[in-house]
PDB file of C-alpha atoms in Angstrom:
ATOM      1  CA  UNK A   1     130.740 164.769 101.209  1.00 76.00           C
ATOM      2  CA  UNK A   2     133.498 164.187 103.915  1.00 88.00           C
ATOM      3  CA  UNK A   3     136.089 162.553 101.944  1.00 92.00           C
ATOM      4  CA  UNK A   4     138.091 161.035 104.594  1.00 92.00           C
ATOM      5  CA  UNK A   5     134.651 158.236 104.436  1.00 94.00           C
ATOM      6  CA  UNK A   6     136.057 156.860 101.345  1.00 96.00           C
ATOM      7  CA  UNK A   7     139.960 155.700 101.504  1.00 97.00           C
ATOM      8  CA  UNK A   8     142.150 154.024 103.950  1.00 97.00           C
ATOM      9  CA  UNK A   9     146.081 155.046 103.864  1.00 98.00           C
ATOM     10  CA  UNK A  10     148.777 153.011 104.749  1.00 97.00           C
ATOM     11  CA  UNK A  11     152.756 153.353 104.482  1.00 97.00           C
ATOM     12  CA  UNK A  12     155.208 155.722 102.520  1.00 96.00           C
ATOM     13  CA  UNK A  13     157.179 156.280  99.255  1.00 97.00           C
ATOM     14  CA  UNK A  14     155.649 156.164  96.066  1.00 97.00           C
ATOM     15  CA  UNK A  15     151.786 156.102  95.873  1.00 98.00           C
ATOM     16  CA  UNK A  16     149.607 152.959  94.515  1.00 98.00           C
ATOM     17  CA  UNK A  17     146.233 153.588  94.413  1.00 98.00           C
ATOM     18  CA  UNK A  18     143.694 150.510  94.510  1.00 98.00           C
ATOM     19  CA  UNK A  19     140.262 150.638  93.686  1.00 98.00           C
ATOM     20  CA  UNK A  20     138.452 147.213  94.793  1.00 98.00           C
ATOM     21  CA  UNK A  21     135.331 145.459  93.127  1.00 97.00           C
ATOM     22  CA  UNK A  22     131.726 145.625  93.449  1.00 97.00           C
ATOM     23  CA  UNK A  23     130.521 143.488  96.479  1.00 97.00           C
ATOM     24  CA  UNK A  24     134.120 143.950  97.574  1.00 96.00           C
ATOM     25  CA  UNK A  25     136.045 145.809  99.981  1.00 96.00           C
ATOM     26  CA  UNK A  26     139.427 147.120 100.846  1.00 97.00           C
ATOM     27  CA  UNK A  27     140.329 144.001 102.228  1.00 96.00           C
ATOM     28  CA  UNK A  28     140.570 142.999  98.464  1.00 94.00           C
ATOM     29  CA  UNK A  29     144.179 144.441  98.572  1.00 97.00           C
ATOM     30  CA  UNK A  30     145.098 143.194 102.580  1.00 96.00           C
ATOM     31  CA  UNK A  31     147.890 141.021 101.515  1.00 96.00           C
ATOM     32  CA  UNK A  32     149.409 142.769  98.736  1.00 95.00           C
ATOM     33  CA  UNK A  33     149.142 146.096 100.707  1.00 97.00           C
ATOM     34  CA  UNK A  34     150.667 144.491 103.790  1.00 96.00           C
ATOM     35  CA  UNK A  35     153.922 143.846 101.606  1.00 96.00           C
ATOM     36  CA  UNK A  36     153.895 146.866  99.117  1.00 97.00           C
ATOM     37  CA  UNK A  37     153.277 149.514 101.942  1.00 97.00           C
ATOM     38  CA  UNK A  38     157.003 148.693 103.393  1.00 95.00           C
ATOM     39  CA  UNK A  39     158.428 150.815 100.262  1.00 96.00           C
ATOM     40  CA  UNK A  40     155.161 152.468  99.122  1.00 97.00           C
ATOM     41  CA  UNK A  41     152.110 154.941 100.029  1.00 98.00           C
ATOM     42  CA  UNK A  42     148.900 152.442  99.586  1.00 98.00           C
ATOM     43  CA  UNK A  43     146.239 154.229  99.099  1.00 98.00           C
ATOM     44  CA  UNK A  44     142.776 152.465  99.316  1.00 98.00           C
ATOM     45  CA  UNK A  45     139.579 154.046  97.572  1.00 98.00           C
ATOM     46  CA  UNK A  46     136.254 152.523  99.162  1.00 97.00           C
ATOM     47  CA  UNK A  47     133.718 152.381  96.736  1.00 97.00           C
ATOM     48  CA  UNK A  48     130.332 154.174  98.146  1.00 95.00           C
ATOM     49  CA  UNK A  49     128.392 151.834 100.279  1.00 94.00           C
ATOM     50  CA  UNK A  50     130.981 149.470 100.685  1.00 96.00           C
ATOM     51  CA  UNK A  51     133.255 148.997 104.160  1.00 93.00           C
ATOM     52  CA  UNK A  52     131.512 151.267 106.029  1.00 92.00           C
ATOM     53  CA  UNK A  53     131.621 153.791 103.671  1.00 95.00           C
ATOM     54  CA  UNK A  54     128.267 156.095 102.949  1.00 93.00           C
ATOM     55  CA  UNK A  55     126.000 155.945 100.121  1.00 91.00           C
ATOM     56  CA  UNK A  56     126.031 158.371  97.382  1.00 87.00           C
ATOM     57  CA  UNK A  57     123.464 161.241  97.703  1.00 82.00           C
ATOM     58  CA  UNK A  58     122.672 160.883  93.722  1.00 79.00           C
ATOM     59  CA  UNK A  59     122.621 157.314  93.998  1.00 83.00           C
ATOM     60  CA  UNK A  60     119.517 156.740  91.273  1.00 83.00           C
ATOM     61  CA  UNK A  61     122.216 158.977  89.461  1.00 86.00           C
ATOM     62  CA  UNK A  62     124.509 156.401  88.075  1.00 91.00           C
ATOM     63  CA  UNK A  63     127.249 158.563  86.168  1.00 93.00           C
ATOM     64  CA  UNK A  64     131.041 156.901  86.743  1.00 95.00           C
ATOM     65  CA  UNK A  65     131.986 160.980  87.213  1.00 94.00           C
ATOM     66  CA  UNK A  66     130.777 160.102  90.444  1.00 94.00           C
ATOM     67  CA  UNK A  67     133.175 157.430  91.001  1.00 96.00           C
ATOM     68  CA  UNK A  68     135.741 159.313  89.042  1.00 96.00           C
ATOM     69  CA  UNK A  69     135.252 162.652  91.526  1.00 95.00           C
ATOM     70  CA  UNK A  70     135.719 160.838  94.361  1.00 96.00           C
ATOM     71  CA  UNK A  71     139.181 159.461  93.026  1.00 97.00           C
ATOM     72  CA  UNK A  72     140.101 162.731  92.030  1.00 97.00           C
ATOM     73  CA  UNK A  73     139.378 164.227  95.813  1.00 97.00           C
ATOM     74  CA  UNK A  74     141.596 161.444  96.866  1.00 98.00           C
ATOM     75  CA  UNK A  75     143.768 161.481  95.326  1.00 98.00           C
ATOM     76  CA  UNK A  76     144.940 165.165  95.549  1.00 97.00           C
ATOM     77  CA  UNK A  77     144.281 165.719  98.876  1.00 97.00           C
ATOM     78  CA  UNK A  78     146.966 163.094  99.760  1.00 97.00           C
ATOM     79  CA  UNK A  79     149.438 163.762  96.795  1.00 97.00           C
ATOM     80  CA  UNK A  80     151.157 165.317  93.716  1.00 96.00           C
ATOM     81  CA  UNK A  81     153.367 162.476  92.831  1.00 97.00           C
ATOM     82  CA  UNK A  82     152.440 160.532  89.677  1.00 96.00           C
ATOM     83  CA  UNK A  83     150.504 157.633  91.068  1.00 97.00           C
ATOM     84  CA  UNK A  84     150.302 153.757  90.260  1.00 96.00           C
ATOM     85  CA  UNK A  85     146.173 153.289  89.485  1.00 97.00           C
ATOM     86  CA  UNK A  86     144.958 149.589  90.451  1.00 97.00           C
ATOM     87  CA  UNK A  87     141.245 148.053  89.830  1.00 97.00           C
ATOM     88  CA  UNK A  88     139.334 144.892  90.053  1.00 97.00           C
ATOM     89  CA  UNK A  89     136.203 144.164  88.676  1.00 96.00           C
ATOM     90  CA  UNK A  90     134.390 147.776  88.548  1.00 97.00           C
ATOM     91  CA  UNK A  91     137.254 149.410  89.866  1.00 97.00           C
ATOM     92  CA  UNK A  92     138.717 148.470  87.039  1.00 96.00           C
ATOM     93  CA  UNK A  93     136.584 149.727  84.632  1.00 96.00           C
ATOM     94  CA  UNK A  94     136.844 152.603  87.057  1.00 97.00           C
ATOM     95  CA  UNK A  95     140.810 152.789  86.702  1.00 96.00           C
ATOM     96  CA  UNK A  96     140.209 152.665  82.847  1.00 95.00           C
ATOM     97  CA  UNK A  97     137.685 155.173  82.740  1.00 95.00           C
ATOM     98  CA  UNK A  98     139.748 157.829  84.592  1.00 96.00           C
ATOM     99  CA  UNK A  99     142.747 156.626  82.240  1.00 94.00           C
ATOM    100  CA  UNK A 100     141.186 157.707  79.625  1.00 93.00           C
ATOM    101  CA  UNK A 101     139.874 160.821  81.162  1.00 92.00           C
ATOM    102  CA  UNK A 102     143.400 162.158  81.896  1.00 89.00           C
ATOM    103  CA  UNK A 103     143.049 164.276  84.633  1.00 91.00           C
ATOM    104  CA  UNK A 104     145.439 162.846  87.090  1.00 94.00           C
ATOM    105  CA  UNK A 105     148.988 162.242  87.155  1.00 94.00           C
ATOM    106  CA  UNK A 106     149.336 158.556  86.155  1.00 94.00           C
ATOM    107  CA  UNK A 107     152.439 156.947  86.118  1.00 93.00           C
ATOM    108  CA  UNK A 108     151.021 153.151  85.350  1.00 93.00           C
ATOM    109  CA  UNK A 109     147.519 151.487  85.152  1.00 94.00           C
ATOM    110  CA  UNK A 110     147.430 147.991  86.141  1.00 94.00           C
ATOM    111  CA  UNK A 111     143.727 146.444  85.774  1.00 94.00           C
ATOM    112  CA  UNK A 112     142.388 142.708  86.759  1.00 93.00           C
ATOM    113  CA  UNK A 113     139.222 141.249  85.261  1.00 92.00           C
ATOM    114  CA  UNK A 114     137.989 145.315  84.384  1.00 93.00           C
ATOM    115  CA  UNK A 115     134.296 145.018  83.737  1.00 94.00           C
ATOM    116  CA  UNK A 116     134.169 147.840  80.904  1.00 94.00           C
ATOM    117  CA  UNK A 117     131.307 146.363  79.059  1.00 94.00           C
ATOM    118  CA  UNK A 118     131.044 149.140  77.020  1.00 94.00           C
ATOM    119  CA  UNK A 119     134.164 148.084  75.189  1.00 93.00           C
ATOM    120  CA  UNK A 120     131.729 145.095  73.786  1.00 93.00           C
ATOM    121  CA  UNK A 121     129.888 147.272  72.119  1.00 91.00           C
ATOM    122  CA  UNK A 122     132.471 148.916  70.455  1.00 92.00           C
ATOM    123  CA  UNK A 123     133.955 146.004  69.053  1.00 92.00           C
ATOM    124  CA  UNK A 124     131.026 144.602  67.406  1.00 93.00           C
ATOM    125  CA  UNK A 125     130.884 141.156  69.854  1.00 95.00           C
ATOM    126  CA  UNK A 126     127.311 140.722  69.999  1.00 95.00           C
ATOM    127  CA  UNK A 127     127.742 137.463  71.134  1.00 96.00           C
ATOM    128  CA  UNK A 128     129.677 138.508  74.712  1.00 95.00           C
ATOM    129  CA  UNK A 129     127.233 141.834  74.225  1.00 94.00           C
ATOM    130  CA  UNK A 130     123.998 139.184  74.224  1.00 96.00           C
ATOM    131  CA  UNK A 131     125.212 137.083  76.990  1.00 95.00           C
ATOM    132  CA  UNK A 132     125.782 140.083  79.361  1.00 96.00           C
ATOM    133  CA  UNK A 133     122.715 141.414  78.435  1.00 96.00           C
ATOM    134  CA  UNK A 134     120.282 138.258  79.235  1.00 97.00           C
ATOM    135  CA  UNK A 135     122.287 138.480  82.614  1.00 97.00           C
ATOM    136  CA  UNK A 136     121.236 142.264  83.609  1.00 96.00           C
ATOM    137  CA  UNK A 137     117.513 141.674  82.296  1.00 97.00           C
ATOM    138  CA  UNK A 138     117.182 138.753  84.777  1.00 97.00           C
ATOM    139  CA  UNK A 139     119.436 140.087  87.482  1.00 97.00           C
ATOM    140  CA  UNK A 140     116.992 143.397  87.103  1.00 97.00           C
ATOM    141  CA  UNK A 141     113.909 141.438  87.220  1.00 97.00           C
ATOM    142  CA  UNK A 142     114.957 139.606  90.320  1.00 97.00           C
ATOM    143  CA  UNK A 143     116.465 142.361  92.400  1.00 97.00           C
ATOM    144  CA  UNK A 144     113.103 144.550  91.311  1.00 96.00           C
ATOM    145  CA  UNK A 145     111.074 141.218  92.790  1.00 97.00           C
ATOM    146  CA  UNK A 146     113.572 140.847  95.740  1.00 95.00           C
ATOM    147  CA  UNK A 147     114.037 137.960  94.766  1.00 96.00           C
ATOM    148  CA  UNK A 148     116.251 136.023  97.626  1.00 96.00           C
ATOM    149  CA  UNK A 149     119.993 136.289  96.680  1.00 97.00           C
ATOM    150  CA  UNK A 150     119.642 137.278  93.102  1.00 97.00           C
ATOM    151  CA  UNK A 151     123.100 138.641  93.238  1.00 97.00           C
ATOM    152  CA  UNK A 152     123.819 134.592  93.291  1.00 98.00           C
ATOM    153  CA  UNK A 153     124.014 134.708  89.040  1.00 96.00           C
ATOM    154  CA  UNK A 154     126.253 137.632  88.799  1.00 97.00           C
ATOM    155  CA  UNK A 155     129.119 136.041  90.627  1.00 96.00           C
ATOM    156  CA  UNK A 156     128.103 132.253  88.801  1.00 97.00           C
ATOM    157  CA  UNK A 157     128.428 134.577  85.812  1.00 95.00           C
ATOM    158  CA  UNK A 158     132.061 135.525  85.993  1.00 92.00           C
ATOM    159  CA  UNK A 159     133.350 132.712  88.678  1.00 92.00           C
ATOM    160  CA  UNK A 160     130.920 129.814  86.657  1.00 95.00           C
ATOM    161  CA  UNK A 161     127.793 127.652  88.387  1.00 95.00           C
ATOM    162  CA  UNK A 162     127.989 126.809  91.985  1.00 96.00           C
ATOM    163  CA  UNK A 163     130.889 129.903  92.400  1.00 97.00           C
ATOM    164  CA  UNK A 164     127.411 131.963  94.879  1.00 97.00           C
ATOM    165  CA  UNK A 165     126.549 128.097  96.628  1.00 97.00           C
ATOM    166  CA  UNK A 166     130.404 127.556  97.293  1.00 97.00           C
ATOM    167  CA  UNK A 167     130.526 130.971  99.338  1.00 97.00           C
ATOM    168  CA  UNK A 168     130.311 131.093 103.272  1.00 97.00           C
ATOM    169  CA  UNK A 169     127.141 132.360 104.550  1.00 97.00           C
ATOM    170  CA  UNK A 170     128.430 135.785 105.767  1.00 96.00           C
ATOM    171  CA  UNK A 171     129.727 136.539 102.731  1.00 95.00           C
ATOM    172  CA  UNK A 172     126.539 135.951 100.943  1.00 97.00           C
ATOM    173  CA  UNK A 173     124.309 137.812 103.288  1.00 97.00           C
ATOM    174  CA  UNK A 174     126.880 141.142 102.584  1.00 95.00           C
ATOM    175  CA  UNK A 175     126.668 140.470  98.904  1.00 97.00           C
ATOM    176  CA  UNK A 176     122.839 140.605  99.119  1.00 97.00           C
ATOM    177  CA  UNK A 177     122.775 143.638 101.065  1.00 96.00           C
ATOM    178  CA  UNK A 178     124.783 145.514  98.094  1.00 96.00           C
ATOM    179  CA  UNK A 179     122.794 144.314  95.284  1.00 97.00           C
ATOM    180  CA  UNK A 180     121.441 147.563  94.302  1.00 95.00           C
ATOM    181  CA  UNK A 181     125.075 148.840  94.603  1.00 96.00           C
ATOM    182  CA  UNK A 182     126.043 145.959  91.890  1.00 97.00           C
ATOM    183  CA  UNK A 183     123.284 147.148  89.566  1.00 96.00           C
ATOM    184  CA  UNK A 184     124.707 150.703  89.867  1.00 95.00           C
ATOM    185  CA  UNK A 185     127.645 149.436  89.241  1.00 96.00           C
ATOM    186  CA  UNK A 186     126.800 147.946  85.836  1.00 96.00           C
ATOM    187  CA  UNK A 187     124.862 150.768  84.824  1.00 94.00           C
ATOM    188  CA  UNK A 188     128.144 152.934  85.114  1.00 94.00           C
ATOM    189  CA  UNK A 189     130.648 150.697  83.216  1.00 93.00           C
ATOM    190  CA  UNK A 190     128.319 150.188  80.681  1.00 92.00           C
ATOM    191  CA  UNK A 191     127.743 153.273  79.007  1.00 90.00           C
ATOM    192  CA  UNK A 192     131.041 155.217  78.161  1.00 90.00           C
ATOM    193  CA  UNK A 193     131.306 158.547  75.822  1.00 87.00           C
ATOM    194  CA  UNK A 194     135.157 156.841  74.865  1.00 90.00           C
ATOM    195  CA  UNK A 195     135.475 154.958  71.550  1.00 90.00           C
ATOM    196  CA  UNK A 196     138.300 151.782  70.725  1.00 87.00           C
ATOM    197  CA  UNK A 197     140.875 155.199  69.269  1.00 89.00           C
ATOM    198  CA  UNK A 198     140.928 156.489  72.681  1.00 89.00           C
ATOM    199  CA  UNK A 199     142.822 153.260  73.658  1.00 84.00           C
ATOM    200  CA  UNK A 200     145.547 153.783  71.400  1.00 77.00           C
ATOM    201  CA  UNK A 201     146.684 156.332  73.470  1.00 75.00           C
ATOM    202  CA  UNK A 202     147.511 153.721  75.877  1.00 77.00           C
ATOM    203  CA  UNK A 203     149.812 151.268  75.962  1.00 73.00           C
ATOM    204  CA  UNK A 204     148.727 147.760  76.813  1.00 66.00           C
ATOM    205  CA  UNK A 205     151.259 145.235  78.395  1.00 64.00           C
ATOM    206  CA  UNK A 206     150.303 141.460  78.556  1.00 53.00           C
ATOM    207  CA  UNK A 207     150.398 139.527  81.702  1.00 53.00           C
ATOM    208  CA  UNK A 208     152.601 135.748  81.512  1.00 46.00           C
ATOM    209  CA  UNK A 209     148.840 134.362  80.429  1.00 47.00           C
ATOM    210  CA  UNK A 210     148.703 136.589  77.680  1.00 43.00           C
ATOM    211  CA  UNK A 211     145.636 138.170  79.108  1.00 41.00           C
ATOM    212  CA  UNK A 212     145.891 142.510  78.929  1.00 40.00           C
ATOM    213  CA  UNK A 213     145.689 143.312  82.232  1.00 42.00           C
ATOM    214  CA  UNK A 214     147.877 146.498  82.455  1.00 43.00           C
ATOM    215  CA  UNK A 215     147.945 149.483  80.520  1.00 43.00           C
ATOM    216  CA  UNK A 216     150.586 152.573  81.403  1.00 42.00           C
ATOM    217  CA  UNK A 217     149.374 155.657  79.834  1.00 40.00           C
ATOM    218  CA  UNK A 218     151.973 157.063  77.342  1.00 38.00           C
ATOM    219  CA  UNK A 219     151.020 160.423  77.746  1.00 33.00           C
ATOM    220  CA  UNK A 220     150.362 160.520  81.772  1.00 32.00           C
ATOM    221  CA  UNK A 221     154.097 161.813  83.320  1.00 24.00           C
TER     222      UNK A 221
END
């Protein structure tokens, strides 16, 4: 693996590491990098098979080690500072995984709309567990019959009917083209060997909606 395929770096001082969402790409973070990287190292991971870069070689392989390896290369290859971790979506779940892994020097997690299904299940909310499930038995059924844009009820899922039809056309031949990438990605965020005590070695911060969308990791400096 030629790890230079799988980040983009941009500016100086302290490093912030982003981590964008499934369909997505690294232009998730354009504007926000284009004013953060006057006082800080941005550091953009691309997920595999996303803006240009490659495919995994063990792609019917779906661990999140994968993901998490990757991250790692990155990340030490270009530093040895404590670094800033931020996700979306699956990188998210991503940034939360590797969190609670603990292997890298993390000064502060901050993590929007993380799709760590697994934390469902360990919560006992079979009713958010049932409604995610119905959505990856169809969403299988229809990729498996290639169907035409079945990756149309994932994003109506989490952006709400009509989000897929509202979309310009570009964007929703791309989207197509990575829906096998999207089912990878939900077969990584998942399944998780963590439990709820591993969070409370985190601690969570709420955003001005009152919605937990960072969490600095007491033990990471």
């Amino acid at each position: 693996m030629i790890i230079d395929n799988y980040f983009e770096d941009k500016g100086s001082g302290a490093p912030i590491v982003f981590i964008h969402g499934s369909y997505a790409t690294t232009s998730t973070w354009k504007k926000m990098i284009g004013q953060l990287s006057e006082n800080n190292r941005c550091i953009s991971i691309k997920l595999p098979g996303h803006g240009g870069a490659p495919d995994l070689v063990n792609f019917s392989d779906p661990v999140i080690e994968t993901e998490l390896g990757i991250l790692a290369q990155v990340v030490n290859l270009l530093t040895a500072e404590p670094i800033h971790l931020v996700g979306h979506s699956v990188g998210g779940a991503i940034a939360l995984a590797q969190a609670l892994k603990g292997n890298l020097n993390l000064r502060q997690v901050t993590l929007f709309e993380p799709t760590a299904t697994w934390v469902l299940d360990r919560t006992g909310d079979r009713i958010m567990s049932a409604q995610v499930e119905d959505l990856l038995t169809q969403f299988r059924q229809d990729a498996s019959s290639q169907k035409p844009y079945a990756c149309a009820q994932v994003i109506d899922f989490w952006g709400g009917k009509g989000a897929f039809k509202a979309l310009p056309g570009f964007i929703k031949a791309n989207m197509e083209l990575l829906t096998q990438n999207n089912i990878r990605h939900w077969d990584i965020t998942s399944v998780s060997h963590s439990e709820l005590t591993d969070l409370k070695h985190c601690t969570f911060l709420l955003s001005t909606s009152d919605v937990p969308d960072t969490l600095t990791r007491q033990t990471s400096v």
